[in-house]
PDB file of C-alpha atoms and ligand atoms in Angstrom:
ATOM      1  CA  MET A   1      52.401 117.803  74.682  1.00  0.00           C
ATOM      2  CA  ASN A   2      55.799 116.235  74.143  1.00  0.00           C
ATOM      3  CA  LEU A   3      55.991 113.089  76.241  1.00  0.00           C
ATOM      4  CA  LYS A   4      59.449 112.126  75.083  1.00  0.00           C
ATOM      5  CA  PRO A   5      61.610 111.508  78.153  1.00  0.00           C
ATOM      6  CA  LYS A   6      64.286 114.079  78.740  1.00  0.00           C
ATOM      7  CA  THR A   7      67.746 112.691  78.040  1.00  0.00           C
ATOM      8  CA  SER A   8      70.833 114.124  79.616  1.00  0.00           C
ATOM      9  CA  ASN A   9      74.444 113.737  78.570  1.00  0.00           C
ATOM     10  CA  PRO A  10      76.173 110.698  80.029  1.00  0.00           C
ATOM     11  CA  ARG A  11      78.369 111.370  83.017  1.00  0.00           C
ATOM     12  CA  PRO A  12      82.076 111.777  82.229  1.00  0.00           C
ATOM     13  CA  GLY A  13      84.693 110.354  84.548  1.00  0.00           C
ATOM     14  CA  PHE A  14      88.202 111.708  84.944  1.00  0.00           C
ATOM     15  CA  ILE A  15      90.929 109.276  85.952  1.00  0.00           C
ATOM     16  CA  PHE A  16      94.415 110.397  86.894  1.00  0.00           C
ATOM     17  CA  ASP A  17      97.492 108.267  87.198  1.00  0.00           C
ATOM     18  CA  LEU A  18      99.681 109.440  90.095  1.00  0.00           C
ATOM     19  CA  ASP A  19     103.420 108.915  89.587  1.00  0.00           C
ATOM     20  CA  GLY A  20     104.693 111.150  86.798  1.00  0.00           C
ATOM     21  CA  VAL A  21     101.278 112.746  86.221  1.00  0.00           C
ATOM     22  CA  ILE A  22     100.295 114.435  89.479  1.00  0.00           C
ATOM     23  CA  VAL A  23     103.657 114.333  91.217  1.00  0.00           C
ATOM     24  CA  ASP A  24     107.197 113.884  90.004  1.00  0.00           C
ATOM     25  CA  THR A  25     107.727 110.628  91.909  1.00  0.00           C
ATOM     26  CA  ALA A  26     108.753 108.684  88.784  1.00  0.00           C
ATOM     27  CA  LYS A  27     112.292 109.974  89.397  1.00  0.00           C
ATOM     28  CA  TYR A  28     112.301 108.563  92.954  1.00  0.00           C
ATOM     29  CA  HIS A  29     111.117 105.147  91.774  1.00  0.00           C
ATOM     30  CA  TYR A  30     113.965 105.266  89.241  1.00  0.00           C
ATOM     31  CA  LEU A  31     116.588 106.251  91.830  1.00  0.00           C
ATOM     32  CA  ALA A  32     115.487 103.495  94.216  1.00  0.00           C
ATOM     33  CA  TRP A  33     115.617 100.815  91.483  1.00  0.00           C
ATOM     34  CA  LYS A  34     118.966 102.163  90.239  1.00  0.00           C
ATOM     35  CA  LYS A  35     120.419 101.901  93.745  1.00  0.00           C
ATOM     36  CA  LEU A  36     119.326  98.278  94.009  1.00  0.00           C
ATOM     37  CA  ALA A  37     120.687  97.464  90.527  1.00  0.00           C
ATOM     38  CA  ASN A  38     124.034  99.062  91.409  1.00  0.00           C
ATOM     39  CA  GLU A  39     124.197  97.095  94.656  1.00  0.00           C
ATOM     40  CA  LEU A  40     123.570  93.942  92.658  1.00  0.00           C
ATOM     41  CA  GLY A  41     126.391  94.929  90.312  1.00  0.00           C
ATOM     42  CA  PHE A  42     124.769  96.280  87.157  1.00  0.00           C
ATOM     43  CA  GLU A  43     123.596  99.535  85.587  1.00  0.00           C
ATOM     44  CA  PHE A  44     119.983 100.611  85.160  1.00  0.00           C
ATOM     45  CA  THR A  45     119.316 103.423  82.707  1.00  0.00           C
ATOM     46  CA  GLU A  46     116.523 105.992  82.450  1.00  0.00           C
ATOM     47  CA  GLU A  47     115.617 104.446  79.128  1.00  0.00           C
ATOM     48  CA  GLN A  48     115.114 101.040  80.749  1.00  0.00           C
ATOM     49  CA  ASN A  49     113.106 102.788  83.462  1.00  0.00           C
ATOM     50  CA  GLU A  50     110.398 103.638  80.885  1.00  0.00           C
ATOM     51  CA  LEU A  51     109.396  99.951  81.082  1.00  0.00           C
ATOM     52  CA  PHE A  52     108.838 100.372  84.813  1.00  0.00           C
ATOM     53  CA  LYS A  53     106.320 103.192  84.563  1.00  0.00           C
ATOM     54  CA  GLY A  54     102.815 102.108  85.458  1.00  0.00           C
ATOM     55  CA  VAL A  55     104.070  98.633  86.348  1.00  0.00           C
ATOM     56  CA  SER A  56     103.631  96.995  89.784  1.00  0.00           C
ATOM     57  CA  ARG A  57     106.530  96.813  92.237  1.00  0.00           C
ATOM     58  CA  LYS A  58     106.729  93.030  91.920  1.00  0.00           C
ATOM     59  CA  ARG A  59     106.777  93.109  88.119  1.00  0.00           C
ATOM     60  CA  CYS A  60     109.408  95.873  88.186  1.00  0.00           C
ATOM     61  CA  LEU A  61     111.723  93.706  90.276  1.00  0.00           C
ATOM     62  CA  GLU A  62     111.197  90.767  87.923  1.00  0.00           C
ATOM     63  CA  ILE A  63     112.178  92.972  84.963  1.00  0.00           C
ATOM     64  CA  LEU A  64     115.126  94.445  86.871  1.00  0.00           C
ATOM     65  CA  LEU A  65     116.491  90.984  87.678  1.00  0.00           C
ATOM     66  CA  ASP A  66     116.051  89.985  84.034  1.00  0.00           C
ATOM     67  CA  ILE A  67     118.056  93.032  82.971  1.00  0.00           C
ATOM     68  CA  GLY A  68     120.818  92.086  85.427  1.00  0.00           C
ATOM     69  CA  GLY A  69     120.654  88.403  84.492  1.00  0.00           C
ATOM     70  CA  ILE A  70     120.049  87.507  88.126  1.00  0.00           C
ATOM     71  CA  THR A  71     118.115  84.512  89.401  1.00  0.00           C
ATOM     72  CA  ALA A  72     116.825  85.212  92.888  1.00  0.00           C
ATOM     73  CA  SER A  73     115.617  82.942  95.661  1.00  0.00           C
ATOM     74  CA  GLN A  74     112.176  83.811  97.025  1.00  0.00           C
ATOM     75  CA  GLU A  75     113.877  85.133 100.151  1.00  0.00           C
ATOM     76  CA  ASP A  76     116.155  87.491  98.191  1.00  0.00           C
ATOM     77  CA  PHE A  77     113.251  88.606  96.008  1.00  0.00           C
ATOM     78  CA  ASP A  78     111.130  89.516  99.031  1.00  0.00           C
ATOM     79  CA  ARG A  79     114.043  91.284 100.724  1.00  0.00           C
ATOM     80  CA  TRP A  80     114.808  93.385  97.629  1.00  0.00           C
ATOM     81  CA  MET A  81     111.141  94.346  97.279  1.00  0.00           C
ATOM     82  CA  VAL A  82     111.228  95.648 100.849  1.00  0.00           C
ATOM     83  CA  GLU A  83     114.596  97.358 100.367  1.00  0.00           C
ATOM     84  CA  LYS A  84     113.467  99.181  97.226  1.00  0.00           C
ATOM     85  CA  ASN A  85     110.310 100.368  98.912  1.00  0.00           C
ATOM     86  CA  GLU A  86     112.178 101.562 102.002  1.00  0.00           C
ATOM     87  CA  ASP A  87     114.533 103.584  99.799  1.00  0.00           C
ATOM     88  CA  TYR A  88     111.573 104.975  97.874  1.00  0.00           C
ATOM     89  CA  LEU A  89     109.758 105.896 101.099  1.00  0.00           C
ATOM     90  CA  ALA A  90     112.886 107.714 102.295  1.00  0.00           C
ATOM     91  CA  TYR A  91     112.843 109.799  99.098  1.00  0.00           C
ATOM     92  CA  ILE A  92     109.200 110.760  99.518  1.00  0.00           C
ATOM     93  CA  GLU A  93     109.244 111.192 103.292  1.00  0.00           C
ATOM     94  CA  ASN A  94     109.423 114.969 103.213  1.00  0.00           C
ATOM     95  CA  MET A  95     107.380 115.492 100.079  1.00  0.00           C
ATOM     96  CA  ASN A  96     105.113 118.513 100.033  1.00  0.00           C
ATOM     97  CA  GLU A  97     102.990 120.615  97.669  1.00  0.00           C
ATOM     98  CA  SER A  98     106.107 121.904  95.906  1.00  0.00           C
ATOM     99  CA  GLU A  99     106.403 118.516  94.165  1.00  0.00           C
ATOM    100  CA  ILE A 100     103.011 118.723  92.489  1.00  0.00           C
ATOM    101  CA  LEU A 101     103.608 118.934  88.744  1.00  0.00           C
ATOM    102  CA  PRO A 102     102.841 122.330  87.144  1.00  0.00           C
ATOM    103  CA  ASP A 103      99.185 123.229  86.585  1.00  0.00           C
ATOM    104  CA  VAL A 104      97.813 119.948  87.964  1.00  0.00           C
ATOM    105  CA  PRO A 105      95.851 121.893  90.635  1.00  0.00           C
ATOM    106  CA  LYS A 106      94.472 124.187  87.907  1.00  0.00           C
ATOM    107  CA  VAL A 107      92.934 121.216  86.088  1.00  0.00           C
ATOM    108  CA  LEU A 108      91.672 119.521  89.275  1.00  0.00           C
ATOM    109  CA  GLU A 109      90.157 122.798  90.438  1.00  0.00           C
ATOM    110  CA  TYR A 110      88.425 123.304  87.097  1.00  0.00           C
ATOM    111  CA  LEU A 111      86.915 119.803  87.111  1.00  0.00           C
ATOM    112  CA  LYS A 112      85.832 120.097  90.745  1.00  0.00           C
ATOM    113  CA  GLY A 113      84.290 123.500  90.013  1.00  0.00           C
ATOM    114  CA  LYS A 114      82.177 121.883  87.305  1.00  0.00           C
ATOM    115  CA  GLY A 115      81.117 119.097  89.673  1.00  0.00           C
ATOM    116  CA  LEU A 116      82.801 116.432  87.526  1.00  0.00           C
ATOM    117  CA  PRO A 117      83.894 113.207  89.238  1.00  0.00           C
ATOM    118  CA  ILE A 118      87.603 112.504  89.634  1.00  0.00           C
ATOM    119  CA  ALA A 119      89.356 109.215  90.442  1.00  0.00           C
ATOM    120  CA  LEU A 120      92.903 108.116  90.977  1.00  0.00           C
ATOM    121  CA  GLY A 121      93.971 105.077  88.933  1.00  0.00           C
ATOM    122  CA  SER A 122      97.481 104.172  90.045  1.00  0.00           C
ATOM    123  CA  ALA A 123      99.569 101.008  90.298  1.00  0.00           C
ATOM    124  CA  SER A 124     101.254 102.294  93.442  1.00  0.00           C
ATOM    125  CA  LYS A 125     100.599 100.961  96.920  1.00  0.00           C
ATOM    126  CA  ASN A 126     101.902 104.269  98.277  1.00  0.00           C
ATOM    127  CA  ALA A 127      99.315 106.435  96.510  1.00  0.00           C
ATOM    128  CA  GLN A 128      97.152 107.621  99.388  1.00  0.00           C
ATOM    129  CA  PRO A 129      99.976 108.839 101.672  1.00  0.00           C
ATOM    130  CA  ILE A 130     101.461 110.727  98.715  1.00  0.00           C
ATOM    131  CA  LEU A 131      98.164 112.489  97.963  1.00  0.00           C
ATOM    132  CA  GLU A 132      97.933 113.352 101.657  1.00  0.00           C
ATOM    133  CA  LYS A 133     101.477 114.740 101.733  1.00  0.00           C
ATOM    134  CA  VAL A 134     100.845 117.013  98.749  1.00  0.00           C
ATOM    135  CA  LYS A 135      97.368 117.908 100.068  1.00  0.00           C
ATOM    136  CA  LEU A 136      95.424 116.850  96.967  1.00  0.00           C
ATOM    137  CA  LEU A 137      93.457 113.977  98.488  1.00  0.00           C
ATOM    138  CA  GLY A 138      90.338 116.125  98.854  1.00  0.00           C
ATOM    139  CA  TYR A 139      89.910 116.449  95.071  1.00  0.00           C
ATOM    140  CA  PHE A 140      89.346 112.729  94.566  1.00  0.00           C
ATOM    141  CA  ASP A 141      85.933 111.081  94.659  1.00  0.00           C
ATOM    142  CA  ALA A 142      87.518 107.623  94.384  1.00  0.00           C
ATOM    143  CA  LEU A 143      90.947 106.094  94.858  1.00  0.00           C
ATOM    144  CA  VAL A 144      91.984 102.930  93.072  1.00  0.00           C
ATOM    145  CA  ASP A 145      95.590 101.899  93.564  1.00  0.00           C
ATOM    146  CA  GLY A 146      97.988  98.975  93.768  1.00  0.00           C
ATOM    147  CA  ASN A 147      96.204  97.737  96.883  1.00  0.00           C
ATOM    148  CA  ASN A 148      92.947  97.220  94.986  1.00  0.00           C
ATOM    149  CA  VAL A 149      93.987  95.483  91.782  1.00  0.00           C
ATOM    150  CA  ALA A 150      95.178  92.021  90.836  1.00  0.00           C
ATOM    151  CA  LYS A 151      96.202  92.779  87.253  1.00  0.00           C
ATOM    152  CA  ALA A 152      98.754  95.412  86.301  1.00  0.00           C
ATOM    153  CA  LYS A 153      98.457  97.940  83.460  1.00  0.00           C
ATOM    154  CA  PRO A 154      98.183  97.466  80.441  1.00  0.00           C
ATOM    155  CA  ASP A 155      95.337  95.405  81.865  1.00  0.00           C
ATOM    156  CA  PRO A 156      92.516  97.942  82.266  1.00  0.00           C
ATOM    157  CA  GLU A 157      91.354  96.598  85.658  1.00  0.00           C
ATOM    158  CA  VAL A 158      92.469  99.668  87.618  1.00  0.00           C
ATOM    159  CA  PHE A 159      90.640 102.069  85.282  1.00  0.00           C
ATOM    160  CA  LEU A 160      87.505  99.908  85.058  1.00  0.00           C
ATOM    161  CA  ILE A 161      87.199  99.845  88.853  1.00  0.00           C
ATOM    162  CA  ALA A 162      87.727 103.618  88.902  1.00  0.00           C
ATOM    163  CA  ALA A 163      85.025 104.154  86.252  1.00  0.00           C
ATOM    164  CA  LYS A 164      82.611 102.019  88.234  1.00  0.00           C
ATOM    165  CA  LYS A 165      83.325 103.943  91.427  1.00  0.00           C
ATOM    166  CA  LEU A 166      82.577 107.180  89.540  1.00  0.00           C
ATOM    167  CA  SER A 167      79.399 105.676  88.024  1.00  0.00           C
ATOM    168  CA  ALA A 168      80.788 106.454  84.577  1.00  0.00           C
ATOM    169  CA  LYS A 169      80.878 104.225  81.518  1.00  0.00           C
ATOM    170  CA  PRO A 170      84.374 103.382  80.233  1.00  0.00           C
ATOM    171  CA  GLU A 171      83.723 105.140  76.908  1.00  0.00           C
ATOM    172  CA  ASN A 172      82.874 108.331  78.821  1.00  0.00           C
ATOM    173  CA  CYS A 173      86.121 108.306  80.808  1.00  0.00           C
ATOM    174  CA  ILE A 174      89.207 110.405  80.231  1.00  0.00           C
ATOM    175  CA  VAL A 175      92.553 109.106  81.493  1.00  0.00           C
ATOM    176  CA  PHE A 176      95.736 111.099  82.167  1.00  0.00           C
ATOM    177  CA  GLU A 177      98.824 108.883  81.984  1.00  0.00           C
ATOM    178  CA  ASP A 178     102.614 109.106  81.664  1.00  0.00           C
ATOM    179  CA  ALA A 179     103.197 105.389  81.053  1.00  0.00           C
ATOM    180  CA  VAL A 180     102.923 103.430  77.823  1.00  0.00           C
ATOM    181  CA  ALA A 181     101.275 100.606  79.803  1.00  0.00           C
ATOM    182  CA  GLY A 182      98.712 103.082  81.181  1.00  0.00           C
ATOM    183  CA  ILE A 183      97.861 104.516  77.769  1.00  0.00           C
ATOM    184  CA  GLN A 184      97.381 100.985  76.456  1.00  0.00           C
ATOM    185  CA  ALA A 185      95.160 100.125  79.452  1.00  0.00           C
ATOM    186  CA  ALA A 186      92.908 103.114  78.714  1.00  0.00           C
ATOM    187  CA  ASN A 187      92.838 102.414  74.971  1.00  0.00           C
ATOM    188  CA  ASN A 188      91.986  98.755  75.615  1.00  0.00           C
ATOM    189  CA  VAL A 189      88.587  99.744  77.036  1.00  0.00           C
ATOM    190  CA  GLY A 190      87.796 102.738  74.802  1.00  0.00           C
ATOM    191  CA  MET A 191      88.654 105.454  77.320  1.00  0.00           C
ATOM    192  CA  ALA A 192      90.084 108.708  75.951  1.00  0.00           C
ATOM    193  CA  SER A 193      93.814 108.605  76.685  1.00  0.00           C
ATOM    194  CA  ILE A 194      95.859 111.705  77.330  1.00  0.00           C
ATOM    195  CA  GLY A 195      99.619 111.164  77.324  1.00  0.00           C
ATOM    196  CA  ILE A 196     101.552 113.408  79.679  1.00  0.00           C
ATOM    197  CA  GLY A 197     105.219 113.432  78.687  1.00  0.00           C
ATOM    198  CA  ASN A 198     107.314 112.591  75.669  1.00  0.00           C
ATOM    199  CA  VAL A 199     105.090 112.208  72.579  1.00  0.00           C
ATOM    200  CA  LYS A 200     107.604 109.850  70.975  1.00  0.00           C
ATOM    201  CA  ILE A 201     107.222 107.440  73.894  1.00  0.00           C
ATOM    202  CA  LEU A 202     103.454 107.974  74.320  1.00  0.00           C
ATOM    203  CA  SER A 203     102.511 107.992  70.624  1.00  0.00           C
ATOM    204  CA  GLU A 204      99.631 105.539  71.222  1.00  0.00           C
ATOM    205  CA  ALA A 205      97.721 108.173  73.240  1.00  0.00           C
ATOM    206  CA  ASP A 206      94.680 109.936  71.750  1.00  0.00           C
ATOM    207  CA  TYR A 207      96.138 113.298  72.805  1.00  0.00           C
ATOM    208  CA  ASN A 208      99.629 114.313  73.842  1.00  0.00           C
ATOM    209  CA  PHE A 209     100.957 117.070  76.056  1.00  0.00           C
ATOM    210  CA  ASN A 210     104.361 117.572  77.618  1.00  0.00           C
ATOM    211  CA  ASP A 211     102.672 118.632  80.843  1.00  0.00           C
ATOM    212  CA  PHE A 212      99.490 120.201  82.217  1.00  0.00           C
ATOM    213  CA  THR A 213     100.630 123.753  81.413  1.00  0.00           C
ATOM    214  CA  GLU A 214      99.854 122.882  77.774  1.00  0.00           C
ATOM    215  CA  ILE A 215      96.287 121.779  78.559  1.00  0.00           C
ATOM    216  CA  SER A 216      93.837 124.636  78.147  1.00  0.00           C
ATOM    217  CA  LEU A 217      90.425 124.770  79.759  1.00  0.00           C
ATOM    218  CA  ASP A 218      88.957 125.049  76.229  1.00  0.00           C
ATOM    219  CA  PHE A 219      90.582 121.761  75.337  1.00  0.00           C
ATOM    220  CA  LEU A 220      89.015 120.126  78.397  1.00  0.00           C
ATOM    221  CA  GLU A 221      85.627 121.635  77.595  1.00  0.00           C
ATOM    222  CA  ASN A 222      85.743 120.284  74.028  1.00  0.00           C
ATOM    223  CA  LEU A 223      86.974 116.919  75.209  1.00  0.00           C
ATOM    224  CA  ILE A 224      84.102 116.602  77.679  1.00  0.00           C
ATOM    225  CA  GLU A 225      81.615 117.351  74.884  1.00  0.00           C
ATOM    226  CA  LYS A 226      83.279 114.856  72.571  1.00  0.00           C
ATOM    227  CA  THR A 227      83.496 112.132  75.219  1.00  0.00           C
ATOM    228  CA  THR A 228      79.930 112.514  76.477  1.00  0.00           C
ATOM    229  CA  PRO A 229      77.922 113.270  73.320  1.00  0.00           C
TER     230      PRO A 229
HETATM  231  C1  BG6 B 301     103.416 103.207  89.422  1.00  0.00           C
HETATM  232  C2  BG6 B 301     104.789 103.593  88.959  1.00  0.00           C
HETATM  233  O1  BG6 B 301     102.622 104.335  89.565  1.00  0.00           O
HETATM  234  O2  BG6 B 301     103.473 102.516  90.669  1.00  0.00           O
HETATM  235  C3  BG6 B 301     105.682 102.370  88.899  1.00  0.00           C
HETATM  236  O3  BG6 B 301     104.706 104.185  87.678  1.00  0.00           O
HETATM  237  C4  BG6 B 301     105.700 101.689  90.264  1.00  0.00           C
HETATM  238  O4  BG6 B 301     106.971 102.750  88.507  1.00  0.00           O
HETATM  239  C5  BG6 B 301     104.263 101.323  90.647  1.00  0.00           C
HETATM  240  O5  BG6 B 301     106.484 100.519  90.212  1.00  0.00           O
HETATM  241  C6  BG6 B 301     104.181 100.663  92.008  1.00  0.00           C
HETATM  242  O6  BG6 B 301     104.504 101.585  93.002  1.00  0.00           O
HETATM  243  P1  BG6 B 301     104.729 101.254  94.535  1.00  0.00           P
HETATM  244  O7  BG6 B 301     104.710 102.615  95.198  1.00  0.00           O
HETATM  245  O8  BG6 B 301     103.604 100.401  94.974  1.00  0.00           O
HETATM  246  O9  BG6 B 301     106.030 100.555  94.639  1.00  0.00           O
HETATM  247 MG1   MG B 302     102.720 107.064  86.086  1.00  0.00          MG
END
């Protein structure tokens, strides 16, 4: 009789960033920051906006003020944080399923169908209402967002909390990200990183796709096998 204990594959964990991965909100963050920059008398380009992806609201404002060469009082800083968020909230107020990025539901549906755990790992404090608006909240077993973390990406805190909530080891997690800081956060703790967007910007990712339409179910199947040997 073989008394060797049965071993099963480790449990994979799937972690999705929100802005620019699940929904096209990156453009609204950009427009809200651009409006503030213009009001303060300087330009803010889409290229500069790359630095803002995956980065907390507070850190974004610090970078924005650096770009504009502006020193702010605490009072101004707090007011501009509120103003930017109010503008952003106005942009997303009427958001609906039509703003889900192509084929995201296909991938979520596939993972759910296989019983694989899914978490959100986002820097945004507006994550939950957005998932509710686009009716994707039900796919997520865990939500970790800007309200739950102290350290911003590229610190891996957000993804480590997500992995823990999914009962998955970091090395068995797969992260979908559109931000350089997010790819670095995943790489920092040995998670498989999938860059969604421009490969030239996201060259540090383990895998690159322009969007989810390029991700086949075969690719996911192979990736799961490779990540949970
Ligand atoms: C990230 C975005 O998901 O959330 C950043 O990529 C944004 O651009 C950050 O600054 C914080 O978002 P919020 O909604 O809390 O201002
Ligand atoms: Mg993002």
